[in-house]
mmCIF file of C-alpha atoms in Angstrom:
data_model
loop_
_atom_site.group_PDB
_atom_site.id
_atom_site.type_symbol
_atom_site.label_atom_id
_atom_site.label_comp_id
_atom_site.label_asym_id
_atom_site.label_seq_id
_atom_site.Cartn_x
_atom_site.Cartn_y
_atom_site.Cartn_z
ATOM 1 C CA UNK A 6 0.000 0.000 0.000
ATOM 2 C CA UNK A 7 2.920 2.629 0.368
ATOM 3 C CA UNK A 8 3.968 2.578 -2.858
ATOM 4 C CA UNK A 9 0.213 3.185 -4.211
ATOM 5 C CA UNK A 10 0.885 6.403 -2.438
ATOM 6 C CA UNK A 11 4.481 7.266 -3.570
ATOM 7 C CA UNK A 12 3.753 6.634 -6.900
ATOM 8 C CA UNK A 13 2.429 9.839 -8.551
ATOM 9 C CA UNK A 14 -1.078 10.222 -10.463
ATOM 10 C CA UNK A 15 1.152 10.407 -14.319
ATOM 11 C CA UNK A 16 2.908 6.930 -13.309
ATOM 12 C CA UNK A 17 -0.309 5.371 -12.724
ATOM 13 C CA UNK A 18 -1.668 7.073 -15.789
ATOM 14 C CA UNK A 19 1.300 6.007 -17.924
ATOM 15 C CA UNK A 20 1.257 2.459 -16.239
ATOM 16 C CA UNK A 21 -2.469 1.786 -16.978
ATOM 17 C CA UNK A 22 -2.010 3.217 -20.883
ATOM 18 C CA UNK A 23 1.000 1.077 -21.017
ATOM 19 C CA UNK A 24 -1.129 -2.144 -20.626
ATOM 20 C CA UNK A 25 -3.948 -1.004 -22.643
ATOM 21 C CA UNK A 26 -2.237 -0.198 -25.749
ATOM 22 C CA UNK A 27 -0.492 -3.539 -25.253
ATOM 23 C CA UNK A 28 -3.703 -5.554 -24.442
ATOM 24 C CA UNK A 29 -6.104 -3.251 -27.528
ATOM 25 C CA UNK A 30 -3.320 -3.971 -29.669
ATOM 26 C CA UNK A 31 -3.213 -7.664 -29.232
ATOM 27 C CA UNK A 32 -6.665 -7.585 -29.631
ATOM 28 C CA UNK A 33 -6.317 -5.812 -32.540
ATOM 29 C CA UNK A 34 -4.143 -7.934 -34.527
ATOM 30 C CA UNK A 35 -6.099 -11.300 -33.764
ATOM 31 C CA UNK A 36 -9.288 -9.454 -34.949
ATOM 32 C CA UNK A 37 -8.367 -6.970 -37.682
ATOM 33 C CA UNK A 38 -5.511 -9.007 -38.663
ATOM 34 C CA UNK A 39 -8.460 -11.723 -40.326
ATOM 35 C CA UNK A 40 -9.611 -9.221 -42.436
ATOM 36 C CA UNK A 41 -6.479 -7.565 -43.775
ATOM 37 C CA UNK A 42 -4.743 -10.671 -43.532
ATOM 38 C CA UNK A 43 -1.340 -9.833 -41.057
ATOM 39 C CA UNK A 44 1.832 -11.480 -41.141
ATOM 40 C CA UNK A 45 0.739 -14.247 -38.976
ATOM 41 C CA UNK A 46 -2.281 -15.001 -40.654
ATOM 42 C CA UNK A 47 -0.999 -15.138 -44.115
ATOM 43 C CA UNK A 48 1.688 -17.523 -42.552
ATOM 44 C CA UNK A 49 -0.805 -19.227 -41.213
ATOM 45 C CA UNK A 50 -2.091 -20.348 -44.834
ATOM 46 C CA UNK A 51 1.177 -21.593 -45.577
ATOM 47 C CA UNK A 52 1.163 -23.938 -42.469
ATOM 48 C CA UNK A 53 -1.915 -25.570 -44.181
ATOM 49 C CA UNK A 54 -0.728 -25.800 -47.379
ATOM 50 C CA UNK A 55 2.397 -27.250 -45.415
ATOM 51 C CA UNK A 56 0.531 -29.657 -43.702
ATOM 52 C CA UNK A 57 -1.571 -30.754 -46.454
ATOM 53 C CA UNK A 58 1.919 -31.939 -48.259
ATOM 54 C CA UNK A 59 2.493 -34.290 -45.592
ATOM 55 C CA UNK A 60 -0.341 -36.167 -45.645
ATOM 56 C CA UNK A 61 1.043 -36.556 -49.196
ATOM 57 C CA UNK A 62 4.694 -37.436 -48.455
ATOM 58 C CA UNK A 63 5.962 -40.420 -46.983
ATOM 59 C CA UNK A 64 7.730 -40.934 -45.292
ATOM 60 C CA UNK A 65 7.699 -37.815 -43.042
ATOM 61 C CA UNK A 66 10.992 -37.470 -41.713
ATOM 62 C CA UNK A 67 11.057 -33.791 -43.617
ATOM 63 C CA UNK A 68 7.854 -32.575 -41.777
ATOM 64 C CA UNK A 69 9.463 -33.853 -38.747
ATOM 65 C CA UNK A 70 13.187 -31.770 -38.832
ATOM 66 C CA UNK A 71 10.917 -28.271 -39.772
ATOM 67 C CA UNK A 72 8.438 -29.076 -35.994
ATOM 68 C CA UNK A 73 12.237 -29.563 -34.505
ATOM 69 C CA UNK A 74 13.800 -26.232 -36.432
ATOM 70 C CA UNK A 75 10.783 -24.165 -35.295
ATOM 71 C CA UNK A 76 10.325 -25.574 -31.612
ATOM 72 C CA UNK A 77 14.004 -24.296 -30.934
ATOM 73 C CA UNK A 78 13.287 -20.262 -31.242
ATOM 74 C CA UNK A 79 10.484 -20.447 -27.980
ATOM 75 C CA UNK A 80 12.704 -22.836 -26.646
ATOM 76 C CA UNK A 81 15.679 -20.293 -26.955
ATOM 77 C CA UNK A 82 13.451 -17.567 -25.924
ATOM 78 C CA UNK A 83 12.532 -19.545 -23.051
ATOM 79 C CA UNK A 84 15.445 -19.814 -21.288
ATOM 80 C CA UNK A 85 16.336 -16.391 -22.069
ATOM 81 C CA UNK A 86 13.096 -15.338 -20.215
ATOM 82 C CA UNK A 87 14.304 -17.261 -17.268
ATOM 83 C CA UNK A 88 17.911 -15.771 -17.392
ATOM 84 C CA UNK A 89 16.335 -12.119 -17.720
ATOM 85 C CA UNK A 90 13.850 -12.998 -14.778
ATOM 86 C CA UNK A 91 16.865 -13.651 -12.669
ATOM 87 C CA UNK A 92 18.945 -10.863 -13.336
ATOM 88 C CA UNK A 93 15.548 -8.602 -12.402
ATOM 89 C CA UNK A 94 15.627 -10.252 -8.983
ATOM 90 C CA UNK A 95 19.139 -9.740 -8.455
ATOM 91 C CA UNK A 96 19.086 -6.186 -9.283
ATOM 92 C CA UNK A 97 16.206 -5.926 -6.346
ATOM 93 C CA UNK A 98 19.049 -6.851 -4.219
ATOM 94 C CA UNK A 99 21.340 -3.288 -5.369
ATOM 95 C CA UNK A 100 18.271 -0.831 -5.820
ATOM 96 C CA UNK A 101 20.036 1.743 -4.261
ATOM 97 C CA UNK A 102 23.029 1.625 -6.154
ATOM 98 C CA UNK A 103 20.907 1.437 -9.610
ATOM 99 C CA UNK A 104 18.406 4.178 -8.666
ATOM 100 C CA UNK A 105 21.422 6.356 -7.892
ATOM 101 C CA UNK A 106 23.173 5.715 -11.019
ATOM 102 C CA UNK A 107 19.457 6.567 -12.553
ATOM 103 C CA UNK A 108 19.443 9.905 -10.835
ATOM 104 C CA UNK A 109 22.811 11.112 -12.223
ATOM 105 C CA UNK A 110 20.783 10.683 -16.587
ATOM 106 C CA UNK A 111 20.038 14.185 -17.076
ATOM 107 C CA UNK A 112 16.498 13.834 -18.444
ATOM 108 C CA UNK A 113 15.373 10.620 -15.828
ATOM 109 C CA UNK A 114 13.410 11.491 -13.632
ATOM 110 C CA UNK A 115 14.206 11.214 -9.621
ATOM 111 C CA UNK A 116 12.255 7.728 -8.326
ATOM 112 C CA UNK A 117 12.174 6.448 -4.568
ATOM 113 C CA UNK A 118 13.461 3.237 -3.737
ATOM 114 C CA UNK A 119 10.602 1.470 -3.199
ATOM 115 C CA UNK A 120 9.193 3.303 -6.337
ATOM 116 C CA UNK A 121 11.852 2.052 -8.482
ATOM 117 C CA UNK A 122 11.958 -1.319 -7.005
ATOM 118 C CA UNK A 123 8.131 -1.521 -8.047
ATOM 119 C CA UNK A 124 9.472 -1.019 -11.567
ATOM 120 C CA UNK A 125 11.636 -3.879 -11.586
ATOM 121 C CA UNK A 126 8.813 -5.747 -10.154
ATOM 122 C CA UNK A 127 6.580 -4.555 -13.709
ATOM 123 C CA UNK A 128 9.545 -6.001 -15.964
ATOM 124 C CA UNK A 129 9.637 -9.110 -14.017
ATOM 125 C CA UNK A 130 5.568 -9.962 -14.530
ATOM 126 C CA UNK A 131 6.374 -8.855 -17.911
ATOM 127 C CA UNK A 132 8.603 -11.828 -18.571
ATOM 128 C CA UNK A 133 7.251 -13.990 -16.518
ATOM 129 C CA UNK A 134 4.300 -13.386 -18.407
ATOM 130 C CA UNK A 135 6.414 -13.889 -22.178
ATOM 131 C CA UNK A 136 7.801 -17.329 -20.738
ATOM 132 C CA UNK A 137 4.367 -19.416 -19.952
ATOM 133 C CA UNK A 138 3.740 -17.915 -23.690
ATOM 134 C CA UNK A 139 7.154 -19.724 -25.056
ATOM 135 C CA UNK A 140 6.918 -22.979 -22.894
ATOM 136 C CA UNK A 141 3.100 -23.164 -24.038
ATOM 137 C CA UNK A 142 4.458 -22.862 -27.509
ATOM 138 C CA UNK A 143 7.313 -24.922 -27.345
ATOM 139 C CA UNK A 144 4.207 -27.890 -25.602
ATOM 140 C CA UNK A 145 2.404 -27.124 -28.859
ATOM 141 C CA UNK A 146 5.145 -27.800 -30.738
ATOM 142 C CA UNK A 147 5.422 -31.161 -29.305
ATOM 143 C CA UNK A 148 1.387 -31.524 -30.133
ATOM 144 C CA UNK A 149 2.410 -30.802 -34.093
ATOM 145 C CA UNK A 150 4.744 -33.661 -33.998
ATOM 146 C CA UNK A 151 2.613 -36.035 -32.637
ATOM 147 C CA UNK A 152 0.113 -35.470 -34.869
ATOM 148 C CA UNK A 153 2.313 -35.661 -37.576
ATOM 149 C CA UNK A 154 3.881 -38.908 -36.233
ATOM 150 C CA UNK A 155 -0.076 -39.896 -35.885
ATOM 151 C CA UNK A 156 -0.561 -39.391 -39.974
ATOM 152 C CA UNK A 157 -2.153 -42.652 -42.016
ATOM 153 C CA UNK A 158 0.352 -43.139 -44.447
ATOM 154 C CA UNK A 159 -0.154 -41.373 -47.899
ATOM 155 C CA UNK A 160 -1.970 -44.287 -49.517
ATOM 156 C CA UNK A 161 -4.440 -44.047 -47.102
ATOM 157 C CA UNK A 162 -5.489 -40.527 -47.991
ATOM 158 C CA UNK A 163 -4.924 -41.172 -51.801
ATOM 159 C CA UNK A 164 -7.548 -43.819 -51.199
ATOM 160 C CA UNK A 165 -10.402 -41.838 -49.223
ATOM 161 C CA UNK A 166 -9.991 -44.014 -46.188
ATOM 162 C CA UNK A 167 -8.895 -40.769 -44.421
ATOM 163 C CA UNK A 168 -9.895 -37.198 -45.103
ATOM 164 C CA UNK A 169 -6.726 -35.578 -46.093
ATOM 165 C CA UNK A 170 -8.297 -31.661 -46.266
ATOM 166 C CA UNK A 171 -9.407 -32.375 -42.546
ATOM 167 C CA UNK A 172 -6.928 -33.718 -41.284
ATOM 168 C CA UNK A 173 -4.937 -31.350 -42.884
ATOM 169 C CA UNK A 174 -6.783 -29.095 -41.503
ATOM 170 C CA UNK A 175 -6.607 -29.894 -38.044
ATOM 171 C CA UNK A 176 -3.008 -30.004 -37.782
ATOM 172 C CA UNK A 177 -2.132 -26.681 -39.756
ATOM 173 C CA UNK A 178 -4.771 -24.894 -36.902
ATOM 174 C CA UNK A 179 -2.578 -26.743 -34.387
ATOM 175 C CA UNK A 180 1.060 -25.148 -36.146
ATOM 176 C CA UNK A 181 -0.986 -21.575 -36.444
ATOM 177 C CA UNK A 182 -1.925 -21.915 -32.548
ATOM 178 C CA UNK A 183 1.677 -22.801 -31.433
ATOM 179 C CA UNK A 184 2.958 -19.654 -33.475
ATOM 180 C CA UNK A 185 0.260 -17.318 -32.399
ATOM 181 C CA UNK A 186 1.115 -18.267 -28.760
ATOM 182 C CA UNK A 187 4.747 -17.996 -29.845
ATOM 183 C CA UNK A 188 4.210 -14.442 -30.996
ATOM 184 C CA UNK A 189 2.502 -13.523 -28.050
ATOM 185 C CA UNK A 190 5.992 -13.803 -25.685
ATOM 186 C CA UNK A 191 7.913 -12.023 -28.663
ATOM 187 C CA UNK A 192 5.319 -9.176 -28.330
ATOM 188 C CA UNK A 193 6.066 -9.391 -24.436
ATOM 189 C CA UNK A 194 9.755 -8.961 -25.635
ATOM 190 C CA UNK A 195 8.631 -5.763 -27.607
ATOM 191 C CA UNK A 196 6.991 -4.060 -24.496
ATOM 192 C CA UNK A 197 9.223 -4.819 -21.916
ATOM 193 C CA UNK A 198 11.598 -2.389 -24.032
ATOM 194 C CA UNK A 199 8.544 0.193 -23.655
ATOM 195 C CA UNK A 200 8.276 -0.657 -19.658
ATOM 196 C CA UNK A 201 11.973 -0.074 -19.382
ATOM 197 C CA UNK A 202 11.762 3.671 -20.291
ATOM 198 C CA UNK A 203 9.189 4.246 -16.790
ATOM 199 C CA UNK A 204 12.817 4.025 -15.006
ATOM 200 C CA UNK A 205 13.631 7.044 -16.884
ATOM 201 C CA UNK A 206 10.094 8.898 -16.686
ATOM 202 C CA UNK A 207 5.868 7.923 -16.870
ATOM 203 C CA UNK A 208 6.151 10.118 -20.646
ATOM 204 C CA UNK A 209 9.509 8.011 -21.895
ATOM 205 C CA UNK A 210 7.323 5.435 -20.827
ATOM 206 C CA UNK A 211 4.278 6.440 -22.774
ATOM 207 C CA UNK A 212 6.220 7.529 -25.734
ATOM 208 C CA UNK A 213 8.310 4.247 -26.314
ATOM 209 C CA UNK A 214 5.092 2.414 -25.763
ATOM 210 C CA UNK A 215 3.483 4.283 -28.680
ATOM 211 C CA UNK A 216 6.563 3.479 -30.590
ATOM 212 C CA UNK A 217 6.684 -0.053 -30.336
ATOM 213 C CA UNK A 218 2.846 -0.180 -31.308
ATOM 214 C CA UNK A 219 3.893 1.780 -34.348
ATOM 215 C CA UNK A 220 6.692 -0.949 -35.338
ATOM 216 C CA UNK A 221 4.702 -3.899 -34.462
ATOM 217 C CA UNK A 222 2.112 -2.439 -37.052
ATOM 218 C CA UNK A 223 4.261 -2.186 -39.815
ATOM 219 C CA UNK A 224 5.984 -5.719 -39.157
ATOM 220 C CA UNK A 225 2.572 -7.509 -39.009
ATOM 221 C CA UNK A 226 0.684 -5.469 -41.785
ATOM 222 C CA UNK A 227 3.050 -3.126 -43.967
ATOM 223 C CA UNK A 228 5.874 -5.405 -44.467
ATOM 224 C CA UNK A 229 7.691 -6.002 -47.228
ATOM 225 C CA UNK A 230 7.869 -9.788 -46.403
ATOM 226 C CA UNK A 231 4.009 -9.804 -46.063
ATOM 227 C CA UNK A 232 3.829 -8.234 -49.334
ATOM 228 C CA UNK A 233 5.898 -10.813 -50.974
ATOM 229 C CA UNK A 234 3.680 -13.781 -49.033
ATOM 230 C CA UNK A 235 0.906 -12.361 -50.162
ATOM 231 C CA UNK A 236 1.601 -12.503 -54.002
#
């Protein structure tokens, strides 16, 4: 409760716009990003037409190497979360000495302690939050292969006995969901640059969180690489 009171009105302000813009934009490029078709949805047709080659290929040891390639990057990111999360907590144990070191940047702005300390506290939910997005991912992952280690073999779907389209189907949902979920933590990774600017001031804060909305926007729908997925 003390530091609801040390913490000035514009923090809170900045704090609660913060995790709005974050949360609107999210919902933004789920919802918006159907209809314009974003980066991650356009990939996401590719991960069907991917998965309706399998059913077609056999065997699948191919299919199987791409589920490994793409389960490392959340895996990497993973641990990385953990090793950031860490060095949070450890600087809670020098506050003092980093808050000073703060004070002496000519445009931060003078924090308390325990005001400061609450900061670290923000980053460290932030990545907390971006790892149970990566190991969810990386579980998916392990989901793809086993439906892809599940397949009929191709004769079977060249025969009717299985439904290749559904099946196909089913599985390329199942790649979409573990990259969705996988580009939910690297969004994480995005803000947390955004959240580390509050150390400095609530408006450096604000303005690097308006930023990173602004490049997020024009990697998921003005990119040159969606243009070229697209065509």
């Amino acid at each position: 409760m003390k530091v609801l009171s040390l913490l000035p009105l514009v923090d809170w302000l900045a704090l609660a716009a913060f995790f709005a813009l974050w949360i609107g934009y999210a919902w933004f490029a789920r919802f918006w990003g159907i209809r314009q078709r974003s980066l991650i949805a356009t990939t996401n047709r590719y991960r069907g037409f991917w998965m309706l080659q399998a059913t077609a290929r056999d065997p699948r040891m191919l299919d199987g190497v791409i589920v490994q390639n793409l389960s490392h990057t959340p895996s990497f990111f993973s641990s990385t979360s953990i090793i950031i999360i860490g060095g949070l907590f450890a600087l809670l144990g020098t506050t003092d000495k980093a808050a000073e070191l703060v004070r002496e940047i000519p445009f931060a702005q003078p924090t308390p302690i325990l005001v400061f300390e609450f900061k670290i506290l923000v980053l460290v939910g932030i990545f907390v939050y971006a790892f149970f997005r990566f190991s969810w991912s990386m579980r998916q992952y392990t989901f793809v292969a086993l439906v892809i280690g599940s397949m009929p073999p191709a004769e079977d779907f060249a025969s009717g006995r299985f439904d290749a389209k559904s099946y196909a189907d089913r599985a390329g949902a199942l790649v979409g969901a573990a990259a969705e979920t996988f580009n939910d933590g690297l969004r994480a990774y995005y803000f947390s640059f955004a959240a580390m600017a509050w150390i400095f001031s609530p408006l450096a804060m604000l303005g690097a969180t308006v930023l990173v909305v602004a490049i997020l926007y024009g990697r998921e729908f003005r990119s040159e690489v969606l243009t070229i997925l697209r065509e």
